[in-house]
Structure formats: structure tokens, C-alpha cells
Amino acid sequence: MGPAPISTTFLLASLLAVALLETAAAYLGTRMQLPRLWLIAGTRTAQMLVVLILAVVQGGGPQTLGLDRHTLQSGFRKGLVWSTGFAAAAGLLFMGLFMAGLDPFTLVRSPLPQGAYQQVLFFLVGGIVAPVAEEIVFRGLIFGYLRRWGVPAAVFISTALFAALHLPAVPITQIVGGLVFAVAYHTGKSLMVPIVIHVLGNLAIFTLSLPWFR
């Protein structure tokens, strides 16, 4: 048994709320010059809360998004298993590139802010808050809705939308990650599975971007 189907009304209301919050954040960032990381943290948190509230109002509750409290613990464990396998595959790829005389860290290296405080905040926002919000929207909401037209279509369309969010940079890691997150959610029957993979993956990428690995 997986999450219940998501209604079109719930999808549209949630996407509208997410878009309005994103627009408001862009406006505030331009007009009030708010710190970018704090603005992202506030926006993503508000988007999560609005979608979860709408899930309750629509009648299905958080379980509609794959957040059934009875599967959170098992989903967490499955997420750790997926993360271990993903890390092993990435390790083999890195080893192959290194033996070929290439720098594998260029594939995942992410620019980090200067200063210890900003870097800690970056890890918290980009490594925890943003991934949880993205999984709720792209896998819990969008993938969950599109699944009515078949899992392959839901996987590829939700991944394309997820990758498009990270343009204009070439979103290779987002494409690979989006595919893995969607498949992990579908097979694991809990949104906690891709949440764990996404959080640990982002934290690993940020860790590999620290000066120690340059």
C-alpha cells in the first residue's frame, strides 16, 4: 500500500502557494536586501508548512505525501541503505576517474560561503531544510500526482522539473539525484526514503567541497 492519490485541487493549490512564496521571497530579497541563506531557510520552511497544511485541509493528511507516521522509521532505515549503496557507486566512479587521471571532485564540488558561521548555516539550510522541502514538493506532491499516468512518466517528468529548478548550471547531479529519489520513494513507500538520501547526499557534496579536498 502506497500513499493515496493526490487530487488536482490539492496539487494546484500547493503549487500556487509555493510559487507565491517564492515570488515574495525574491521581492523581499531585492527590496530589503535580506541575507540570502536566511531568506532561503524561511522560504523553504514556509513552503513545507503550507503544503502540509493543505494536505490536512484536503482531507488526506501528510500520509498523502508519503509521510505516514507508521512508515517513517522504516523509511529512515531504507534511506540509509539506499545512501550506502549510492555512496559505494559514487566511490567506484571516483576511483575510476582518479585512475584515469581526472579530478572526480569537479563533478560534485559546490561553492561554499566564506567564514565558519556562514558555512555552518549553509550546511543547515542547503543540507537539511532545502532537501526536505524539495522532496515534499517534487516527490511527495508532483511525483505523487503524476504517478496516475504511470511510474516511468512520473519519474522522468518530476526529475526534469527538479533539474530545471537548478538551471542555468548543467544539473547533472540533480538529474541523477532526481531519478534516484523518485525510484527510492516509489519502491520504499515512504517519502522519508528520498529525504534521507537527499539530505545525506547534499551534506556529502558540501563536505567534499571544503578546502581539505581541494
PDB file of C-alpha atoms in Angstrom:
ATOM      1  CA  MET A   1       0.000   0.000   0.000  1.00  0.00           C
ATOM      2  CA  GLY A   2       1.402   3.382  -1.016  1.00  0.00           C
ATOM      3  CA  PRO A   3       0.187   6.928  -0.451  1.00  0.00           C
ATOM      4  CA  ALA A   4      -3.336   7.789  -1.598  1.00  0.00           C
ATOM      5  CA  PRO A   5      -3.702   9.576  -4.966  1.00  0.00           C
ATOM      6  CA  ILE A   6      -3.231  13.335  -4.860  1.00  0.00           C
ATOM      7  CA  SER A   7      -6.143  15.406  -6.114  1.00  0.00           C
ATOM      8  CA  THR A   8      -5.752  18.045  -8.817  1.00  0.00           C
ATOM      9  CA  THR A   9      -7.153  20.681  -6.453  1.00  0.00           C
ATOM     10  CA  PHE A  10      -4.532  19.865  -3.835  1.00  0.00           C
ATOM     11  CA  LEU A  11      -1.746  19.907  -6.438  1.00  0.00           C
ATOM     12  CA  LEU A  12      -2.739  23.263  -7.946  1.00  0.00           C
ATOM     13  CA  ALA A  13      -3.353  24.928  -4.575  1.00  0.00           C
ATOM     14  CA  SER A  14       0.010  23.720  -3.283  1.00  0.00           C
ATOM     15  CA  LEU A  15       1.967  24.751  -6.389  1.00  0.00           C
ATOM     16  CA  LEU A  16       0.293  28.171  -6.359  1.00  0.00           C
ATOM     17  CA  ALA A  17       1.219  28.666  -2.706  1.00  0.00           C
ATOM     18  CA  VAL A  18       4.808  27.536  -3.361  1.00  0.00           C
ATOM     19  CA  ALA A  19       5.112  29.894  -6.344  1.00  0.00           C
ATOM     20  CA  LEU A  20       3.667  32.856  -4.425  1.00  0.00           C
ATOM     21  CA  LEU A  21       6.071  32.303  -1.543  1.00  0.00           C
ATOM     22  CA  GLU A  22       8.982  32.060  -3.984  1.00  0.00           C
ATOM     23  CA  THR A  23       7.905  35.304  -5.661  1.00  0.00           C
ATOM     24  CA  ALA A  24       7.518  37.055  -2.316  1.00  0.00           C
ATOM     25  CA  ALA A  25      10.985  35.888  -1.269  1.00  0.00           C
ATOM     26  CA  ALA A  26      12.512  37.202  -4.494  1.00  0.00           C
ATOM     27  CA  TYR A  27      10.798  40.559  -3.949  1.00  0.00           C
ATOM     28  CA  LEU A  28      11.951  40.804  -0.336  1.00  0.00           C
ATOM     29  CA  GLY A  29      15.465  39.800  -1.290  1.00  0.00           C
ATOM     30  CA  THR A  30      15.616  42.588  -3.853  1.00  0.00           C
ATOM     31  CA  ARG A  31      13.844  45.328  -1.910  1.00  0.00           C
ATOM     32  CA  MET A  32      15.041  44.676   1.622  1.00  0.00           C
ATOM     33  CA  GLN A  33      18.452  43.103   0.940  1.00  0.00           C
ATOM     34  CA  LEU A  34      17.795  40.248   3.376  1.00  0.00           C
ATOM     35  CA  PRO A  35      20.597  37.711   3.931  1.00  0.00           C
ATOM     36  CA  ARG A  36      20.240  35.091   1.192  1.00  0.00           C
ATOM     37  CA  LEU A  37      20.662  31.978   3.352  1.00  0.00           C
ATOM     38  CA  TRP A  38      18.153  33.152   5.945  1.00  0.00           C
ATOM     39  CA  LEU A  39      15.734  34.089   3.186  1.00  0.00           C
ATOM     40  CA  ILE A  40      16.032  30.620   1.625  1.00  0.00           C
ATOM     41  CA  ALA A  41      15.583  28.982   5.025  1.00  0.00           C
ATOM     42  CA  GLY A  42      12.441  30.991   5.723  1.00  0.00           C
ATOM     43  CA  THR A  43      11.000  30.438   2.249  1.00  0.00           C
ATOM     44  CA  ARG A  44      11.570  26.678   2.195  1.00  0.00           C
ATOM     45  CA  THR A  45      10.196  26.285   5.717  1.00  0.00           C
ATOM     46  CA  ALA A  46       7.076  28.274   4.813  1.00  0.00           C
ATOM     47  CA  GLN A  47       6.596  26.219   1.648  1.00  0.00           C
ATOM     48  CA  MET A  48       6.829  22.977   3.612  1.00  0.00           C
ATOM     49  CA  LEU A  49       4.320  24.161   6.198  1.00  0.00           C
ATOM     50  CA  VAL A  50       1.836  25.426   3.603  1.00  0.00           C
ATOM     51  CA  VAL A  51       1.904  22.166   1.640  1.00  0.00           C
ATOM     52  CA  LEU A  52       1.492  20.116   4.825  1.00  0.00           C
ATOM     53  CA  ILE A  53      -1.387  22.325   5.997  1.00  0.00           C
ATOM     54  CA  LEU A  54      -3.085  22.000   2.624  1.00  0.00           C
ATOM     55  CA  ALA A  55      -2.624  18.234   2.849  1.00  0.00           C
ATOM     56  CA  VAL A  56      -4.551  18.236   6.116  1.00  0.00           C
ATOM     57  CA  VAL A  57      -7.234  20.592   4.787  1.00  0.00           C
ATOM     58  CA  GLN A  58      -7.702  18.469   1.686  1.00  0.00           C
ATOM     59  CA  GLY A  59      -8.544  15.540   3.922  1.00  0.00           C
ATOM     60  CA  GLY A  60      -5.746  13.134   3.082  1.00  0.00           C
ATOM     61  CA  GLY A  61      -3.264  14.338   5.665  1.00  0.00           C
ATOM     62  CA  PRO A  62       0.559  14.120   5.488  1.00  0.00           C
ATOM     63  CA  GLN A  63       0.312  10.450   4.503  1.00  0.00           C
ATOM     64  CA  THR A  64      -0.929  11.637   1.100  1.00  0.00           C
ATOM     65  CA  LEU A  65       2.602  12.974   0.581  1.00  0.00           C
ATOM     66  CA  GLY A  66       4.184   9.737   1.736  1.00  0.00           C
ATOM     67  CA  LEU A  67       4.677  10.929   5.318  1.00  0.00           C
ATOM     68  CA  ASP A  68       2.661   8.275   7.106  1.00  0.00           C
ATOM     69  CA  ARG A  69       3.927   8.195  10.701  1.00  0.00           C
ATOM     70  CA  HIS A  70       3.766   4.386  10.657  1.00  0.00           C
ATOM     71  CA  THR A  71       6.374   4.182   7.875  1.00  0.00           C
ATOM     72  CA  LEU A  72       8.747   6.975   8.933  1.00  0.00           C
ATOM     73  CA  GLN A  73      11.069   4.710  10.910  1.00  0.00           C
ATOM     74  CA  SER A  74      11.272   2.021   8.240  1.00  0.00           C
ATOM     75  CA  GLY A  75      11.644   4.735   5.601  1.00  0.00           C
ATOM     76  CA  PHE A  76      14.570   6.194   7.509  1.00  0.00           C
ATOM     77  CA  ARG A  77      16.297   2.794   7.596  1.00  0.00           C
ATOM     78  CA  LYS A  78      15.671   2.233   3.886  1.00  0.00           C
ATOM     79  CA  GLY A  79      17.059   5.692   3.184  1.00  0.00           C
ATOM     80  CA  LEU A  80      20.282   4.772   4.972  1.00  0.00           C
ATOM     81  CA  VAL A  81      20.557   1.578   2.911  1.00  0.00           C
ATOM     82  CA  TRP A  82      19.987   3.498  -0.344  1.00  0.00           C
ATOM     83  CA  SER A  83      22.529   6.128   0.731  1.00  0.00           C
ATOM     84  CA  THR A  84      25.136   3.462   1.445  1.00  0.00           C
ATOM     85  CA  GLY A  85      24.638   1.922  -1.997  1.00  0.00           C
ATOM     86  CA  PHE A  86      24.683   5.333  -3.666  1.00  0.00           C
ATOM     87  CA  ALA A  87      27.901   6.250  -1.822  1.00  0.00           C
ATOM     88  CA  ALA A  88      29.524   2.962  -2.853  1.00  0.00           C
ATOM     89  CA  ALA A  89      28.628   3.535  -6.512  1.00  0.00           C
ATOM     90  CA  ALA A  90      29.929   7.116  -6.329  1.00  0.00           C
ATOM     91  CA  GLY A  91      33.116   5.859  -4.695  1.00  0.00           C
ATOM     92  CA  LEU A  92      33.742   3.399  -7.529  1.00  0.00           C
ATOM     93  CA  LEU A  93      33.112   6.150 -10.091  1.00  0.00           C
ATOM     94  CA  PHE A  94      35.509   8.486  -8.287  1.00  0.00           C
ATOM     95  CA  MET A  95      38.158   5.773  -8.150  1.00  0.00           C
ATOM     96  CA  GLY A  96      37.813   5.117 -11.878  1.00  0.00           C
ATOM     97  CA  LEU A  97      38.089   8.812 -12.742  1.00  0.00           C
ATOM     98  CA  PHE A  98      41.080   9.234 -10.431  1.00  0.00           C
ATOM     99  CA  MET A  99      42.867   6.285 -12.054  1.00  0.00           C
ATOM    100  CA  ALA A 100      42.149   7.863 -15.443  1.00  0.00           C
ATOM    101  CA  GLY A 101      43.998  10.988 -14.338  1.00  0.00           C
ATOM    102  CA  LEU A 102      40.878  13.122 -13.803  1.00  0.00           C
ATOM    103  CA  ASP A 103      39.762  15.074 -10.753  1.00  0.00           C
ATOM    104  CA  PRO A 104      36.453  13.467  -9.669  1.00  0.00           C
ATOM    105  CA  PHE A 105      35.708  16.245  -7.173  1.00  0.00           C
ATOM    106  CA  THR A 106      34.968  18.684 -10.009  1.00  0.00           C
ATOM    107  CA  LEU A 107      31.765  16.722 -10.656  1.00  0.00           C
ATOM    108  CA  VAL A 108      30.291  17.471  -7.247  1.00  0.00           C
ATOM    109  CA  ARG A 109      32.173  20.450  -5.870  1.00  0.00           C
ATOM    110  CA  SER A 110      29.859  23.243  -4.745  1.00  0.00           C
ATOM    111  CA  PRO A 111      30.889  26.843  -3.964  1.00  0.00           C
ATOM    112  CA  LEU A 112      30.771  27.476  -0.227  1.00  0.00           C
ATOM    113  CA  PRO A 113      30.425  30.847   1.514  1.00  0.00           C
ATOM    114  CA  GLN A 114      33.335  32.337   3.421  1.00  0.00           C
ATOM    115  CA  GLY A 115      33.508  32.177   7.189  1.00  0.00           C
ATOM    116  CA  ALA A 116      32.698  29.397   9.659  1.00  0.00           C
ATOM    117  CA  TYR A 117      29.279  30.812  10.638  1.00  0.00           C
ATOM    118  CA  GLN A 118      28.137  31.156   7.024  1.00  0.00           C
ATOM    119  CA  GLN A 119      29.372  27.672   6.200  1.00  0.00           C
ATOM    120  CA  VAL A 120      27.530  26.110   9.148  1.00  0.00           C
ATOM    121  CA  LEU A 121      24.371  27.944   8.104  1.00  0.00           C
ATOM    122  CA  PHE A 122      24.914  26.801   4.519  1.00  0.00           C
ATOM    123  CA  PHE A 123      25.153  23.164   5.651  1.00  0.00           C
ATOM    124  CA  LEU A 124      21.949  23.507   7.711  1.00  0.00           C
ATOM    125  CA  VAL A 125      19.931  25.263   5.010  1.00  0.00           C
ATOM    126  CA  GLY A 126      21.316  23.581   1.898  1.00  0.00           C
ATOM    127  CA  GLY A 127      21.909  20.222   3.545  1.00  0.00           C
ATOM    128  CA  ILE A 128      18.723  19.800   5.585  1.00  0.00           C
ATOM    129  CA  VAL A 129      15.995  22.434   5.169  1.00  0.00           C
ATOM    130  CA  ALA A 130      16.094  22.743   1.361  1.00  0.00           C
ATOM    131  CA  PRO A 131      16.288  18.981   0.637  1.00  0.00           C
ATOM    132  CA  VAL A 132      13.310  18.222   2.891  1.00  0.00           C
ATOM    133  CA  ALA A 133      11.256  20.972   1.234  1.00  0.00           C
ATOM    134  CA  GLU A 134      12.246  19.824  -2.263  1.00  0.00           C
ATOM    135  CA  GLU A 135      11.305  16.221  -1.530  1.00  0.00           C
ATOM    136  CA  ILE A 136       7.896  17.254  -0.215  1.00  0.00           C
ATOM    137  CA  VAL A 137       7.217  19.313  -3.352  1.00  0.00           C
ATOM    138  CA  PHE A 138       8.888  17.312  -6.132  1.00  0.00           C
ATOM    139  CA  ARG A 139       8.472  13.733  -4.923  1.00  0.00           C
ATOM    140  CA  GLY A 140       5.651  13.866  -2.397  1.00  0.00           C
ATOM    141  CA  LEU A 141       3.472  16.280  -4.377  1.00  0.00           C
ATOM    142  CA  ILE A 142       4.457  16.333  -8.067  1.00  0.00           C
ATOM    143  CA  PHE A 143       5.667  12.730  -8.441  1.00  0.00           C
ATOM    144  CA  GLY A 144       2.755  11.543  -6.301  1.00  0.00           C
ATOM    145  CA  TYR A 145       0.283  13.284  -8.607  1.00  0.00           C
ATOM    146  CA  LEU A 146       1.921  12.210 -11.880  1.00  0.00           C
ATOM    147  CA  ARG A 147       2.068   8.567 -10.802  1.00  0.00           C
ATOM    148  CA  ARG A 148      -1.523   8.120 -12.022  1.00  0.00           C
ATOM    149  CA  TRP A 149      -0.110   8.142 -15.582  1.00  0.00           C
ATOM    150  CA  GLY A 150       2.489   5.516 -14.812  1.00  0.00           C
ATOM    151  CA  VAL A 151       5.671   5.401 -12.763  1.00  0.00           C
ATOM    152  CA  PRO A 152       8.100   5.979 -15.710  1.00  0.00           C
ATOM    153  CA  ALA A 153       6.316   9.187 -16.724  1.00  0.00           C
ATOM    154  CA  ALA A 154       6.198  10.360 -13.100  1.00  0.00           C
ATOM    155  CA  VAL A 155       9.908   9.642 -12.609  1.00  0.00           C
ATOM    156  CA  PHE A 156      11.103  11.459 -15.722  1.00  0.00           C
ATOM    157  CA  ILE A 157       8.750  14.454 -15.563  1.00  0.00           C
ATOM    158  CA  SER A 158       9.341  15.110 -11.859  1.00  0.00           C
ATOM    159  CA  THR A 159      13.088  14.749 -12.405  1.00  0.00           C
ATOM    160  CA  ALA A 160      13.014  17.153 -15.376  1.00  0.00           C
ATOM    161  CA  LEU A 161      11.193  19.750 -13.274  1.00  0.00           C
ATOM    162  CA  PHE A 162      13.591  19.213 -10.378  1.00  0.00           C
ATOM    163  CA  ALA A 163      16.621  19.644 -12.673  1.00  0.00           C
ATOM    164  CA  ALA A 164      15.092  22.732 -14.322  1.00  0.00           C
ATOM    165  CA  LEU A 165      14.967  24.386 -10.896  1.00  0.00           C
ATOM    166  CA  HIS A 166      18.781  24.317 -10.813  1.00  0.00           C
ATOM    167  CA  LEU A 167      19.385  25.894 -14.233  1.00  0.00           C
ATOM    168  CA  PRO A 168      21.353  27.618 -15.820  1.00  0.00           C
ATOM    169  CA  ALA A 169      24.092  25.349 -14.429  1.00  0.00           C
ATOM    170  CA  VAL A 170      24.245  21.891 -16.025  1.00  0.00           C
ATOM    171  CA  PRO A 171      22.243  19.911 -13.442  1.00  0.00           C
ATOM    172  CA  ILE A 172      23.983  16.545 -13.794  1.00  0.00           C
ATOM    173  CA  THR A 173      23.868  15.723 -10.097  1.00  0.00           C
ATOM    174  CA  GLN A 174      20.225  16.888  -9.933  1.00  0.00           C
ATOM    175  CA  ILE A 175      19.252  14.656 -12.854  1.00  0.00           C
ATOM    176  CA  VAL A 176      20.915  11.607 -11.331  1.00  0.00           C
ATOM    177  CA  GLY A 177      19.630  12.510  -7.887  1.00  0.00           C
ATOM    178  CA  GLY A 178      16.094  13.165  -9.106  1.00  0.00           C
ATOM    179  CA  LEU A 179      15.919   9.754 -10.749  1.00  0.00           C
ATOM    180  CA  VAL A 180      17.246   8.029  -7.642  1.00  0.00           C
ATOM    181  CA  PHE A 181      14.947   9.970  -5.288  1.00  0.00           C
ATOM    182  CA  ALA A 182      11.833   9.172  -7.329  1.00  0.00           C
ATOM    183  CA  VAL A 183      12.624   5.457  -7.666  1.00  0.00           C
ATOM    184  CA  ALA A 184      13.551   5.239  -3.982  1.00  0.00           C
ATOM    185  CA  TYR A 185      10.268   6.869  -2.985  1.00  0.00           C
ATOM    186  CA  HIS A 186       8.202   4.569  -5.192  1.00  0.00           C
ATOM    187  CA  THR A 187       9.902   1.369  -4.042  1.00  0.00           C
ATOM    188  CA  GLY A 188      10.294   2.429  -0.405  1.00  0.00           C
ATOM    189  CA  LYS A 189       6.641   3.522   0.005  1.00  0.00           C
ATOM    190  CA  SER A 190       7.709   6.411   2.240  1.00  0.00           C
ATOM    191  CA  LEU A 191       8.902   9.930   1.471  1.00  0.00           C
ATOM    192  CA  MET A 192      11.387   9.526   4.296  1.00  0.00           C
ATOM    193  CA  VAL A 193      13.486   7.316   1.984  1.00  0.00           C
ATOM    194  CA  PRO A 194      14.377  10.040  -0.567  1.00  0.00           C
ATOM    195  CA  ILE A 195      14.537  12.666   2.201  1.00  0.00           C
ATOM    196  CA  VAL A 196      17.341  10.733   3.909  1.00  0.00           C
ATOM    197  CA  ILE A 197      19.173  10.123   0.617  1.00  0.00           C
ATOM    198  CA  HIS A 198      18.834  13.777  -0.428  1.00  0.00           C
ATOM    199  CA  VAL A 199      19.961  15.170   2.932  1.00  0.00           C
ATOM    200  CA  LEU A 200      22.957  12.857   3.251  1.00  0.00           C
ATOM    201  CA  GLY A 201      23.869  13.392  -0.410  1.00  0.00           C
ATOM    202  CA  ASN A 202      23.854  17.174  -0.084  1.00  0.00           C
ATOM    203  CA  LEU A 203      25.846  17.069   3.143  1.00  0.00           C
ATOM    204  CA  ALA A 204      28.392  14.782   1.480  1.00  0.00           C
ATOM    205  CA  ILE A 205      28.730  17.106  -1.529  1.00  0.00           C
ATOM    206  CA  PHE A 206      29.215  20.136   0.718  1.00  0.00           C
ATOM    207  CA  THR A 207      31.766  18.246   2.816  1.00  0.00           C
ATOM    208  CA  LEU A 208      33.741  17.312  -0.310  1.00  0.00           C
ATOM    209  CA  SER A 209      33.679  20.996  -1.282  1.00  0.00           C
ATOM    210  CA  LEU A 210      35.574  22.041   1.843  1.00  0.00           C
ATOM    211  CA  PRO A 211      39.202  23.218   1.387  1.00  0.00           C
ATOM    212  CA  TRP A 212      40.518  19.919   2.775  1.00  0.00           C
ATOM    213  CA  PHE A 213      39.566  18.168  -0.501  1.00  0.00           C
ATOM    214  CA  ARG A 214      40.990  20.776  -2.873  1.00  0.00           C
TER     215      ARG A 214
END
